[in-house]
Structures are given as C-alpha cells and as structure tokens.
Amino acid sequence: MKKVLIALIVFALAPSISLAGPKIEVLHWWTSGGEAAALKVLKDDFAANGGEWLDMPVTGGGGDAANVTLKARIVAGDPPSASQIKGPTIQEYDQEGVVAPYNIDAIAQSEGWDNLLDPMIAAVHKCQNNSGPYCAAPVNIHRIDWIWANKEVFDNNGLSIPTTWDELNAAADTLKAAGIIPFAHGGQPWQDATVFEAVALGIGGNNYYKNCYVKLDENCLRSETTVKVFDQMRKLANYTDPGSPGRDWNVATGMVIEGKAGFQIMGDWAKGEFTAAGKEPGVDYYCASTPSNNGYLYNVDSFIFYKTSDPDKQAGQKLLAKLMMGKNFQKVFNLYKGSIPARLDVPMDEFDDCAKKSNADIKTAGASGGLVPSFAHGMAQGNTMKSALQDVVTEHFNSSMSSVDAANALADAVLANM
Ligand code: GAL
C-alpha cells in the first residue's frame, strides 16, 4: 500500500517536474512568409532540445513597431527574455542596465565565438562598449543594396540588369512605356530609407556614405551630392504605382514575383519571399547589387537577452544563444532567410548565386573600404537618429519638397538630435 502511495505521489508530481526546462519568450518582427519559414528552423531546434518557445511577434517590416513594443516593455520593467536587436542599440540597452548579466558569455567562450566571427561583427555583440563579454548573438548578414527583377518582364522588354543609375532610370522608362509598373515599392518610412541608402551609397560613393550617414557630417549632408541623391529619389518615386503608400515590403516583392512590376530595391530578405514562392534566381528572377563602386550595405540580425530571475528562462537564453550560433543552424536558417551566415566557417556550396555573390562582394567591399553599415536598419545609428534621418527621407519622397530643401532638412534633423 505504501509503495502504491509513493508511486501515485511520484506520478502526480511528474508532469510539473518534466515541465521545468529551458523557456524563452522571443520578441521579433519576422512575420512574412520567408521570415516565418526561417524562424521556424530556430523554433524547431529549440523544441528539439527540450525548450519551450513563447512567441511574441510584432508585425511591421524593418522592426519599427517591434522596437516601440520592446521599449514599452522595458520601461514597464517587463522585458521579454530575448528580442531581435540591431547593432548600436545593444550598447544602449546595456547602458540602461536591462541586459542579462552576460550569462551567454560562457557559451560564447566555450564555443569559441571569437574565432568564428569577423572581429567587427564580434565587437557589435559585446557589451560594455563593444569590448566586454558577449551579450548578444548574430544569426546572419543581410545585404541592403540589391535589385530584384522579374526575369520574364526584363527579358520580354529587352532589358538587362542596370549597372548605373542612368541605366536603371532608362529601364524604368521602358517598362513604364510598356504599361508595366517599373518599381515595386511599399511607401513606408523604413522602406523609403532602405532605398535612399542604396542610392546614397551608389551616387555618393563609399566615403560620402560614411561621412554623411555614419559620421553625420553637416557639410556632407548639405552637399551637392546629397541633392543629387534626392534627385534620384524623386525619379524613383515617379516609377511607383498609386497603390504604393503604406504597402508592406513583402507585398511589393509579390508584385515582382508575379510579374506585375519590374523590380524592387530591397535587402535580401526579399529573396526569402522568392524562395518561399518556389522561385529560383537566374530562372525566375535576377538579383544584382544596386550600382555602386564595390559598396556593400550590411545589416546583421542579432538577438539580445534581458535580465530575468527565472532559472528556466536563464537556461532558455543559454540554449538559444548556443543554437543560434550553431554551424548547421546558420546554414539552414540563412537558406530560408535570404542572408548569408554570420559564422565564417559555414560552407557556401548549398547556397544560390545571389548568396554566393553577397559572400564574395562583402570580402571585396571589406578590402576596398566599401563595407558600410545600414542606417535604415539601425546598424549605423541608434533608433532616435535613425528615425530623424528616415523622417526627412520619407517626407521628401511623399511630397514635392525640393532636393535642396531635403538636403538641408536632413542636416537640420541631425543637428537637432545630436
Ligand atoms: C530588417 C531585418 C530583416 C528583415 C527586414 C524586414 O530590419 O534585418 O531580417 O526582417 O527588416 O522585416
């Protein structure tokens, strides 16, 4: 009888004991088809390792809405256990004292992250001003300055991929004359800024981009070159369709996939949509870098971990960090996501030609001074300055503001937020 009782008690307790295990609540903005497919790789890995994943998606490409939600939760003293995060914001949150006390650094040390990452990328993920312990983990490197073109539309109209901005404008004119929407664009501030930075890098060159959007030099911002960048933005605005304002980026990608529009200028998460639709580069679509002098605008997706007293969540943070930097995970995830692995030792042979181009171009750009951080995706500036720049770009794109006024407004906005 006593044995039966003990057995019953053990049985009754068993479910609660087996429930305790790694747990994670993840705040992110990966809700499009391609993004969700990529994230599922991580969720499945986490579950396969006995973890419980609490999903907290905040819709809205580029993460502006997610960042507002994240900030609100942090201010309320209720941060998630992990969230998507970009470059400089890692340091901002560290200085606010909300980052987990570096409990993933032990994982980073035992897994040898210093040897697996480019030193520049590694530093972004180290707290205490980029030189302390690891407090965040990178999952990929996205490139921003891409053109995605529908192959049939381009071929049928006798167009090849433009190698200068004038050629791009000429191609767009041809499409417009043929009654095809040239430029698939979603009129949202972050998308306008995404296009703007590709144009700025291309027309202004690598040093111009660094001086204006990394160093925030006033004379650079007010310069004749910035005026030319805005002139090109005005041309692009005229190549969009009336349905553009407010359109989500993946809907714009869908227009290219379906041949309703000629091309989109967007980071390579757009490729994730082509992949999810079963489309192949060179067969169904072309990928090409936007015209520049060996430039490469980079954007790394990272995850950061917040203070928690829950041991299950602490275990979840360690497990997630370890999985994210896993060699096989970085391959499979990035095959879906459109980006390339952050880890340097992942073989590229299973990747498509666009990813191989990205992987080759990042090295060329790195060696020739063209590797620059995206401001539209929070790699060059924190959220406040990013928004200040973005607001001017979008105001110009959606009005008849002159290029000279826009260049001056950009400089004024920077000075007001210094
Ligand atoms: C970027 C992010 C990408 C992709 C994109 C659109 O900021 O780095 O992974 O999600 O936004 O949502």
GROMACS .gro file of C-alpha atoms and ligand atoms in nm:
model
  430
    1MET     CA    1   0.000   0.000   0.000
    2LYS     CA    2   0.281   0.237   0.099
    3LYS     CA    3   0.458   0.161  -0.232
    4VAL     CA    4   0.142   0.230  -0.428
    5LEU     CA    5   0.100   0.563  -0.246
    6ILE     CA    6   0.456   0.666  -0.321
    7ALA     CA    7   0.411   0.566  -0.684
    8LEU     CA    8   0.093   0.774  -0.702
    9ILE     CA    9   0.264   1.077  -0.547
   10VAL     CA   10   0.558   1.047  -0.787
   11PHE     CA   11   0.317   1.015  -1.079
   12ALA     CA   12   0.122   1.320  -0.966
   13LEU     CA   13   0.437   1.529  -0.937
   14ALA     CA   14   0.591   1.407  -1.259
   15PRO     CA   15   0.422   1.647  -1.504
   16SER     CA   16   0.531   1.957  -1.313
   17ILE     CA   17   0.888   1.829  -1.283
   18SER     CA   18   0.912   1.744  -1.651
   19LEU     CA   19   0.766   2.085  -1.746
   20ALA     CA   20   1.056   2.271  -1.589
   21GLY     CA   21   1.315   2.323  -1.858
   22PRO     CA   22   1.457   2.589  -2.087
   23LYS     CA   23   1.198   2.851  -2.166
   24ILE     CA   24   1.219   3.161  -2.383
   25GLU     CA   25   0.991   3.446  -2.478
   26VAL     CA   26   1.113   3.598  -2.803
   27LEU     CA   27   1.005   3.937  -2.933
   28HIS     CA   28   1.064   3.967  -3.309
   29TRP     CA   29   0.919   4.106  -3.634
   30TRP     CA   30   0.962   3.807  -3.862
   31THR     CA   31   0.609   3.751  -3.986
   32SER     CA   32   0.633   3.741  -4.368
   33GLY     CA   33   0.635   3.403  -4.550
   34GLY     CA   34   1.012   3.387  -4.590
   35GLU     CA   35   1.085   3.528  -4.245
   36ALA     CA   36   0.847   3.287  -4.072
   37ALA     CA   37   0.995   2.991  -4.261
   38ALA     CA   38   1.342   3.090  -4.145
   39LEU     CA   39   1.237   3.149  -3.783
   40LYS     CA   40   1.067   2.808  -3.776
   41VAL     CA   41   1.412   2.650  -3.810
   42LEU     CA   42   1.508   2.808  -3.478
   43LYS     CA   43   1.180   2.727  -3.307
   44ASP     CA   44   1.207   2.364  -3.415
   45ASP     CA   45   1.569   2.342  -3.297
   46PHE     CA   46   1.470   2.493  -2.963
   47ALA     CA   47   1.183   2.246  -2.917
   48ALA     CA   48   1.402   1.952  -3.024
   49ASN     CA   49   1.635   2.047  -2.739
   50GLY     CA   50   1.357   2.036  -2.483
   51GLY     CA   51   1.283   2.408  -2.482
   52GLU     CA   52   0.951   2.588  -2.461
   53TRP     CA   53   0.920   2.885  -2.700
   54LEU     CA   54   0.675   3.166  -2.626
   55ASP     CA   55   0.637   3.362  -2.945
   56MET     CA   56   0.591   3.739  -2.940
   57PRO     CA   57   0.570   3.861  -3.298
   58VAL     CA   58   0.510   4.230  -3.369
   59THR     CA   59   0.414   4.278  -3.733
   60GLY     CA   60   0.581   4.551  -3.932
   61GLY     CA   61   0.881   4.517  -4.162
   62GLY     CA   62   1.205   4.678  -4.054
   63GLY     CA   63   1.108   4.643  -3.688
   64ASP     CA   64   0.991   4.999  -3.613
   65ALA     CA   65   0.672   4.871  -3.447
   66ALA     CA   66   0.859   4.592  -3.268
   67ASN     CA   67   1.111   4.839  -3.129
   68VAL     CA   68   0.831   5.054  -2.985
   69THR     CA   69   0.674   4.749  -2.818
   70LEU     CA   70   1.011   4.637  -2.687
   71LYS     CA   71   1.089   4.978  -2.542
   72ALA     CA   72   0.747   4.991  -2.373
   73ARG     CA   73   0.805   4.652  -2.209
   74ILE     CA   74   1.150   4.753  -2.093
   75VAL     CA   75   1.021   5.079  -1.946
   76ALA     CA   76   0.745   4.884  -1.771
   77GLY     CA   77   1.010   4.658  -1.614
   78ASP     CA   78   0.882   4.354  -1.802
   79PRO     CA   79   1.128   4.279  -2.082
   80PRO     CA   80   1.095   3.957  -2.284
   81SER     CA   81   1.371   3.704  -2.222
   82ALA     CA   82   1.511   3.769  -2.571
   83SER     CA   83   1.447   4.005  -2.860
   84GLN     CA   84   1.565   4.091  -3.205
   85ILE     CA   85   1.802   4.387  -3.188
   86LYS     CA   86   2.034   4.590  -3.410
   87GLY     CA   87   2.397   4.697  -3.366
   88PRO     CA   88   2.429   5.015  -3.158
   89THR     CA   89   2.106   4.953  -2.967
   90ILE     CA   90   2.281   4.662  -2.795
   91GLN     CA   91   2.505   4.914  -2.618
   92GLU     CA   92   2.213   5.149  -2.544
   93TYR     CA   93   2.024   4.874  -2.362
   94ASP     CA   94   2.339   4.760  -2.185
   95GLN     CA   95   2.385   5.112  -2.052
   96GLU     CA   96   2.024   5.112  -1.935
   97GLY     CA   97   2.111   4.810  -1.721
   98VAL     CA   98   1.845   4.576  -1.857
   99VAL     CA   99   2.069   4.326  -2.032
  100ALA     CA  100   2.114   3.985  -1.870
  101PRO     CA  101   2.439   3.984  -1.670
  102TYR     CA  102   2.628   3.840  -1.961
  103ASN     CA  103   2.515   3.486  -1.893
  104ILE     CA  104   2.571   3.388  -2.254
  105ASP     CA  105   2.937   3.485  -2.245
  106ALA     CA  106   3.029   3.146  -2.101
  107ILE     CA  107   2.862   2.984  -2.405
  108ALA     CA  108   3.042   3.223  -2.638
  109GLN     CA  109   3.375   3.136  -2.477
  110SER     CA  110   3.326   2.761  -2.475
  111GLU     CA  111   3.201   2.765  -2.836
  112GLY     CA  112   3.486   2.994  -2.945
  113TRP     CA  113   3.278   3.275  -3.099
  114ASP     CA  114   3.584   3.497  -3.127
  115ASN     CA  115   3.727   3.255  -3.380
  116LEU     CA  116   3.401   3.206  -3.567
  117LEU     CA  117   3.308   3.569  -3.634
  118ASP     CA  118   3.470   3.857  -3.814
  119PRO     CA  119   3.618   4.079  -3.538
  120MET     CA  120   3.398   4.372  -3.642
  121ILE     CA  121   3.080   4.161  -3.615
  122ALA     CA  122   3.203   4.006  -3.289
  123ALA     CA  123   3.254   4.351  -3.133
  124VAL     CA  124   2.896   4.456  -3.213
  125HIS     CA  125   2.777   4.172  -2.988
  126LYS     CA  126   2.999   4.251  -2.691
  127CYS     CA  127   2.857   4.469  -2.415
  128GLN     CA  128   3.049   4.732  -2.217
  129ASN     CA  129   3.123   4.943  -2.526
  130ASN     CA  130   3.195   4.658  -2.762
  131SER     CA  131   3.490   4.518  -2.571
  132GLY     CA  132   3.338   4.333  -2.276
  133PRO     CA  133   3.160   3.999  -2.257
  134TYR     CA  134   2.923   3.877  -2.528
  135CYS     CA  135   2.563   3.973  -2.453
  136ALA     CA  136   2.400   3.917  -2.794
  137ALA     CA  137   2.428   3.667  -3.076
  138PRO     CA  138   2.425   3.723  -3.454
  139VAL     CA  139   2.233   3.494  -3.688
  140ASN     CA  140   2.316   3.637  -4.030
  141ILE     CA  141   2.440   3.914  -4.254
  142HIS     CA  142   2.182   4.077  -4.478
  143ARG     CA  143   2.285   4.298  -4.768
  144ILE     CA  144   2.065   4.601  -4.837
  145ASP     CA  145   2.179   4.729  -5.178
  146TRP     CA  146   2.005   4.482  -5.408
  147ILE     CA  147   1.779   4.498  -5.712
  148TRP     CA  148   1.529   4.211  -5.752
  149ALA     CA  149   1.393   4.192  -6.105
  150ASN     CA  150   1.134   3.971  -6.271
  151LYS     CA  151   1.327   3.783  -6.541
  152GLU     CA  152   1.041   3.740  -6.786
  153VAL     CA  153   0.944   4.107  -6.762
  154PHE     CA  154   1.303   4.218  -6.815
  155ASP     CA  155   1.371   3.968  -7.096
  156ASN     CA  156   1.045   4.043  -7.279
  157ASN     CA  157   1.125   4.413  -7.276
  158GLY     CA  158   1.483   4.364  -7.395
  159LEU     CA  159   1.627   4.486  -7.064
  160SER     CA  160   1.942   4.377  -6.891
  161ILE     CA  161   2.032   4.445  -6.531
  162PRO     CA  162   2.138   4.811  -6.497
  163THR     CA  163   2.492   4.885  -6.391
  164THR     CA  164   2.444   5.263  -6.347
  165TRP     CA  165   2.159   5.470  -6.205
  166ASP     CA  166   2.104   5.622  -6.551
  167GLU     CA  167   2.061   5.272  -6.693
  168LEU     CA  168   1.818   5.192  -6.413
  169ASN     CA  169   1.614   5.501  -6.498
  170ALA     CA  170   1.619   5.408  -6.867
  171ALA     CA  171   1.498   5.055  -6.787
  172ALA     CA  172   1.220   5.201  -6.572
  173ASP     CA  173   1.119   5.436  -6.858
  174THR     CA  174   1.098   5.140  -7.095
  175LEU     CA  175   0.876   4.946  -6.854
  176LYS     CA  176   0.655   5.248  -6.793
  177ALA     CA  177   0.611   5.297  -7.170
  178ALA     CA  178   0.513   4.929  -7.195
  179GLY     CA  179   0.241   4.981  -6.932
  180ILE     CA  180   0.424   4.788  -6.657
  181ILE     CA  181   0.476   4.928  -6.308
  182PRO     CA  182   0.856   4.975  -6.311
  183PHE     CA  183   0.935   4.997  -5.940
  184ALA     CA  184   0.755   4.782  -5.682
  185HIS     CA  185   0.773   4.983  -5.364
  186GLY     CA  186   0.600   4.994  -5.033
  187GLY     CA  187   0.562   5.352  -4.917
  188GLN     CA  188   0.658   5.311  -4.552
  189PRO     CA  189   0.931   5.527  -4.393
  190TRP     CA  190   1.174   5.239  -4.339
  191GLN     CA  191   1.134   5.120  -4.698
  192ASP     CA  192   1.192   5.473  -4.832
  193ALA     CA  193   1.507   5.490  -4.616
  194THR     CA  194   1.620   5.147  -4.738
  195VAL     CA  195   1.605   5.265  -5.098
  196PHE     CA  196   1.760   5.601  -5.006
  197GLU     CA  197   2.071   5.449  -4.850
  198ALA     CA  198   2.131   5.229  -5.156
  199VAL     CA  199   2.102   5.538  -5.377
  200ALA     CA  200   2.328   5.738  -5.143
  201LEU     CA  201   2.599   5.471  -5.148
  202GLY     CA  202   2.573   5.439  -5.525
  203ILE     CA  203   2.562   5.804  -5.624
  204GLY     CA  204   2.776   5.945  -5.345
  205GLY     CA  205   3.029   5.665  -5.311
  206ASN     CA  206   3.172   5.491  -5.007
  207ASN     CA  207   3.335   5.791  -4.838
  208TYR     CA  208   3.032   6.012  -4.895
  209TYR     CA  209   2.812   5.746  -4.731
  210LYS     CA  210   3.043   5.713  -4.432
  211ASN     CA  211   3.080   6.088  -4.383
  212CYS     CA  212   2.709   6.161  -4.407
  213TYR     CA  213   2.534   5.864  -4.250
  214VAL     CA  214   2.793   5.717  -4.014
  215LYS     CA  215   2.983   6.030  -3.904
  216LEU     CA  216   2.682   6.260  -3.958
  217ASP     CA  217   2.899   6.539  -4.100
  218GLU     CA  218   2.689   6.850  -4.152
  219ASN     CA  219   2.867   6.974  -4.466
  220CYS     CA  220   2.836   6.633  -4.622
  221LEU     CA  221   2.463   6.624  -4.550
  222ARG     CA  222   2.408   6.970  -4.703
  223SER     CA  223   2.630   6.894  -5.005
  224GLU     CA  224   2.553   6.895  -5.376
  225THR     CA  225   2.591   6.516  -5.367
  226THR     CA  226   2.303   6.482  -5.121
  227VAL     CA  227   2.098   6.699  -5.358
  228LYS     CA  228   2.176   6.451  -5.639
  229VAL     CA  229   2.073   6.160  -5.416
  230PHE     CA  230   1.736   6.324  -5.353
  231ASP     CA  231   1.701   6.395  -5.728
  232GLN     CA  232   1.731   6.021  -5.791
  233MET     CA  233   1.480   5.951  -5.513
  234ARG     CA  234   1.230   6.180  -5.687
  235LYS     CA  235   1.279   5.982  -6.010
  236LEU     CA  236   1.216   5.655  -5.825
  237ALA     CA  237   0.905   5.796  -5.659
  238ASN     CA  238   0.768   5.860  -6.008
  239TYR     CA  239   0.829   5.496  -6.108
  240THR     CA  240   0.599   5.359  -5.835
  241ASP     CA  241   0.224   5.298  -5.869
  242PRO     CA  242  -0.060   5.476  -5.688
  243GLY     CA  243  -0.102   5.176  -5.455
  244SER     CA  244   0.245   5.221  -5.310
  245PRO     CA  245   0.171   5.425  -4.992
  246GLY     CA  246   0.156   5.201  -4.687
  247ARG     CA  247   0.218   4.879  -4.880
  248ASP     CA  248   0.414   4.609  -4.693
  249TRP     CA  249   0.754   4.519  -4.838
  250ASN     CA  250   0.660   4.155  -4.898
  251VAL     CA  251   0.352   4.261  -5.095
  252ALA     CA  252   0.585   4.470  -5.314
  253THR     CA  253   0.811   4.164  -5.355
  254GLY     CA  254   0.499   3.968  -5.454
  255MET     CA  255   0.437   4.216  -5.737
  256VAL     CA  256   0.779   4.135  -5.880
  257ILE     CA  257   0.732   3.762  -5.827
  258GLU     CA  258   0.402   3.775  -6.018
  259GLY     CA  259   0.537   3.999  -6.296
  260LYS     CA  260   0.306   4.287  -6.206
  261ALA     CA  261   0.610   4.509  -6.160
  262GLY     CA  262   0.963   4.512  -6.298
  263PHE     CA  263   1.188   4.539  -5.996
  264GLN     CA  264   1.222   4.614  -5.626
  265ILE     CA  265   1.514   4.767  -5.438
  266MET     CA  266   1.524   4.586  -5.103
  267GLY     CA  267   1.751   4.391  -4.870
  268ASP     CA  268   1.792   4.021  -4.936
  269TRP     CA  269   1.511   3.920  -4.702
  270ALA     CA  270   1.318   3.980  -5.028
  271LYS     CA  271   1.491   3.670  -5.160
  272GLY     CA  272   1.329   3.475  -4.876
  273GLU     CA  273   0.992   3.558  -5.038
  274PHE     CA  274   1.110   3.434  -5.380
  275THR     CA  275   1.236   3.116  -5.213
  276ALA     CA  276   0.910   3.065  -5.023
  277ALA     CA  277   0.726   3.100  -5.356
  278GLY     CA  278   0.948   2.830  -5.510
  279LYS     CA  279   1.130   3.074  -5.741
  280GLU     CA  280   1.494   3.044  -5.843
  281PRO     CA  281   1.750   3.312  -5.927
  282GLY     CA  282   1.854   3.316  -6.292
  283VAL     CA  283   1.541   3.114  -6.380
  284ASP     CA  284   1.255   3.325  -6.247
  285TYR     CA  285   1.428   3.638  -6.125
  286TYR     CA  286   1.753   3.832  -6.134
  287CYS     CA  287   1.941   3.955  -5.830
  288ALA     CA  288   2.201   4.227  -5.873
  289SER     CA  289   2.363   4.481  -5.650
  290THR     CA  290   2.244   4.838  -5.699
  291PRO     CA  291   2.504   5.043  -5.889
  292SER     CA  292   2.796   5.146  -5.666
  293ASN     CA  293   3.173   5.138  -5.651
  294ASN     CA  294   3.210   4.798  -5.481
  295GLY     CA  295   2.989   4.912  -5.197
  296TYR     CA  296   2.807   4.678  -4.960
  297LEU     CA  297   2.549   4.795  -4.707
  298TYR     CA  298   2.541   4.542  -4.427
  299ASN     CA  299   2.268   4.465  -4.175
  300VAL     CA  300   2.315   4.197  -3.911
  301ASP     CA  301   2.018   4.039  -3.732
  302SER     CA  302   2.103   3.980  -3.368
  303PHE     CA  303   1.929   3.864  -3.055
  304ILE     CA  304   1.987   4.007  -2.710
  305PHE     CA  305   1.897   3.863  -2.372
  306TYR     CA  306   1.738   4.052  -2.083
  307LYS     CA  307   1.764   4.023  -1.706
  308THR     CA  308   1.538   3.758  -1.558
  309SER     CA  309   1.530   3.582  -1.223
  310ASP     CA  310   1.352   3.277  -1.368
  311PRO     CA  311   1.606   2.990  -1.390
  312ASP     CA  312   1.410   2.828  -1.674
  313LYS     CA  313   1.440   3.148  -1.876
  314GLN     CA  314   1.809   3.179  -1.795
  315ALA     CA  315   1.852   2.823  -1.922
  316GLY     CA  316   1.646   2.917  -2.229
  317GLN     CA  317   1.873   3.215  -2.301
  318LYS     CA  318   2.182   2.996  -2.293
  319LEU     CA  319   2.023   2.731  -2.510
  320LEU     CA  320   1.901   2.986  -2.765
  321ALA     CA  321   2.239   3.156  -2.788
  322LYS     CA  322   2.411   2.825  -2.841
  323LEU     CA  323   2.164   2.713  -3.110
  324MET     CA  324   2.177   3.044  -3.296
  325MET     CA  325   2.550   3.024  -3.344
  326GLY     CA  326   2.536   2.654  -3.442
  327LYS     CA  327   2.701   2.576  -3.773
  328ASN     CA  328   2.415   2.380  -3.926
  329PHE     CA  329   2.155   2.625  -3.797
  330GLN     CA  330   2.337   2.918  -3.959
  331LYS     CA  331   2.329   2.733  -4.289
  332VAL     CA  332   1.966   2.617  -4.289
  333PHE     CA  333   1.825   2.938  -4.140
  334ASN     CA  334   2.001   3.157  -4.395
  335LEU     CA  335   1.896   2.938  -4.689
  336TYR     CA  336   1.540   3.040  -4.599
  337LYS     CA  337   1.611   3.394  -4.487
  338GLY     CA  338   1.797   3.517  -4.796
  339SER     CA  339   2.101   3.632  -4.598
  340ILE     CA  340   2.444   3.475  -4.553
  341PRO     CA  341   2.575   3.320  -4.230
  342ALA     CA  342   2.745   3.541  -3.973
  343ARG     CA  343   2.973   3.247  -3.891
  344LEU     CA  344   3.273   3.244  -4.120
  345ASP     CA  345   3.315   2.866  -4.142
  346VAL     CA  346   2.979   2.771  -4.298
  347PRO     CA  347   3.032   2.619  -4.645
  348MET     CA  348   2.851   2.815  -4.917
  349ASP     CA  349   2.808   2.532  -5.170
  350GLU     CA  350   2.438   2.478  -5.094
  351PHE     CA  351   2.362   2.849  -5.130
  352ASP     CA  352   2.232   3.007  -5.452
  353ASP     CA  353   2.417   3.250  -5.677
  354CYS     CA  354   2.277   3.560  -5.503
  355ALA     CA  355   2.411   3.444  -5.165
  356LYS     CA  356   2.743   3.348  -5.324
  357LYS     CA  357   2.763   3.695  -5.476
  358SER     CA  358   2.691   3.850  -5.138
  359ASN     CA  359   2.959   3.637  -4.977
  360ALA     CA  360   3.215   3.736  -5.242
  361ASP     CA  361   3.117   4.103  -5.254
  362ILE     CA  362   3.139   4.151  -4.877
  363LYS     CA  363   3.505   4.050  -4.895
  364THR     CA  364   3.578   4.282  -5.189
  365ALA     CA  365   3.396   4.567  -5.016
  366GLY     CA  366   3.579   4.498  -4.691
  367ALA     CA  367   3.914   4.515  -4.866
  368SER     CA  368   3.835   4.834  -5.059
  369GLY     CA  369   3.659   5.049  -4.798
  370GLY     CA  370   3.309   4.987  -4.930
  371LEU     CA  371   3.168   4.784  -4.641
  372VAL     CA  372   2.927   5.024  -4.470
  373PRO     CA  373   2.659   4.986  -4.201
  374SER     CA  374   2.293   5.040  -4.293
  375PHE     CA  375   2.140   5.339  -4.118
  376ALA     CA  376   1.787   5.242  -4.225
  377HIS     CA  377   1.824   4.914  -4.036
  378GLY     CA  378   1.982   5.055  -3.726
  379MET     CA  379   2.341   4.947  -3.784
  380ALA     CA  380   2.495   5.294  -3.820
  381GLN     CA  381   2.292   5.489  -3.564
  382GLY     CA  382   2.068   5.425  -3.265
  383ASN     CA  383   1.690   5.435  -3.302
  384THR     CA  384   1.646   5.810  -3.239
  385MET     CA  385   1.891   5.927  -3.506
  386LYS     CA  386   1.772   5.659  -3.744
  387SER     CA  387   1.416   5.791  -3.713
  388ALA     CA  388   1.530   6.151  -3.759
  389LEU     CA  389   1.701   6.066  -4.090
  390GLN     CA  390   1.418   5.841  -4.201
  391ASP     CA  391   1.152   6.107  -4.139
  392VAL     CA  392   1.318   6.355  -4.375
  393VAL     CA  393   1.371   6.092  -4.645
  394THR     CA  394   1.007   5.989  -4.631
  395GLU     CA  395   0.880   6.346  -4.618
  396HIS     CA  396   1.070   6.425  -4.938
  397PHE     CA  397   0.957   6.102  -5.107
  398ASN     CA  398   0.592   6.175  -5.035
  399SER     CA  399   0.578   6.546  -5.119
  400SER     CA  400   0.707   6.793  -5.374
  401MET     CA  401   0.986   6.909  -5.143
  402SER     CA  402   1.291   7.019  -5.344
  403SER     CA  403   1.615   6.822  -5.324
  404VAL     CA  404   1.799   7.126  -5.183
  405ASP     CA  405   1.539   7.169  -4.908
  406ALA     CA  406   1.557   6.797  -4.833
  407ALA     CA  407   1.937   6.801  -4.801
  408ASN     CA  408   1.918   7.094  -4.561
  409ALA     CA  409   1.634   6.932  -4.367
  410LEU     CA  410   1.847   6.621  -4.328
  411ALA     CA  411   2.134   6.823  -4.180
  412ASP     CA  412   1.895   7.017  -3.953
  413ALA     CA  413   1.737   6.695  -3.828
  414VAL     CA  414   2.077   6.551  -3.744
  415LEU     CA  415   2.183   6.864  -3.555
  416ALA     CA  416   1.856   6.867  -3.361
  417ASN     CA  417   1.913   6.510  -3.245
  418MET     CA  418   2.288   6.519  -3.168
  419GAL     C1  419   1.524   4.409  -4.134
  419GAL     C2  420   1.573   4.279  -4.077
  419GAL     C3  421   1.546   4.167  -4.171
  419GAL     C4  422   1.403   4.169  -4.220
  419GAL     C5  423   1.358   4.309  -4.259
  419GAL     C6  424   1.212   4.320  -4.298
  419GAL     O1  425   1.549   4.513  -4.043
  419GAL     O2  426   1.710   4.287  -4.057
  419GAL     O3  427   1.575   4.044  -4.112
  419GAL     O4  428   1.324   4.116  -4.124
  419GAL     O5  429   1.385   4.402  -4.158
  419GAL     O6  430   1.128   4.292  -4.192
   0.00000   0.00000   0.00000
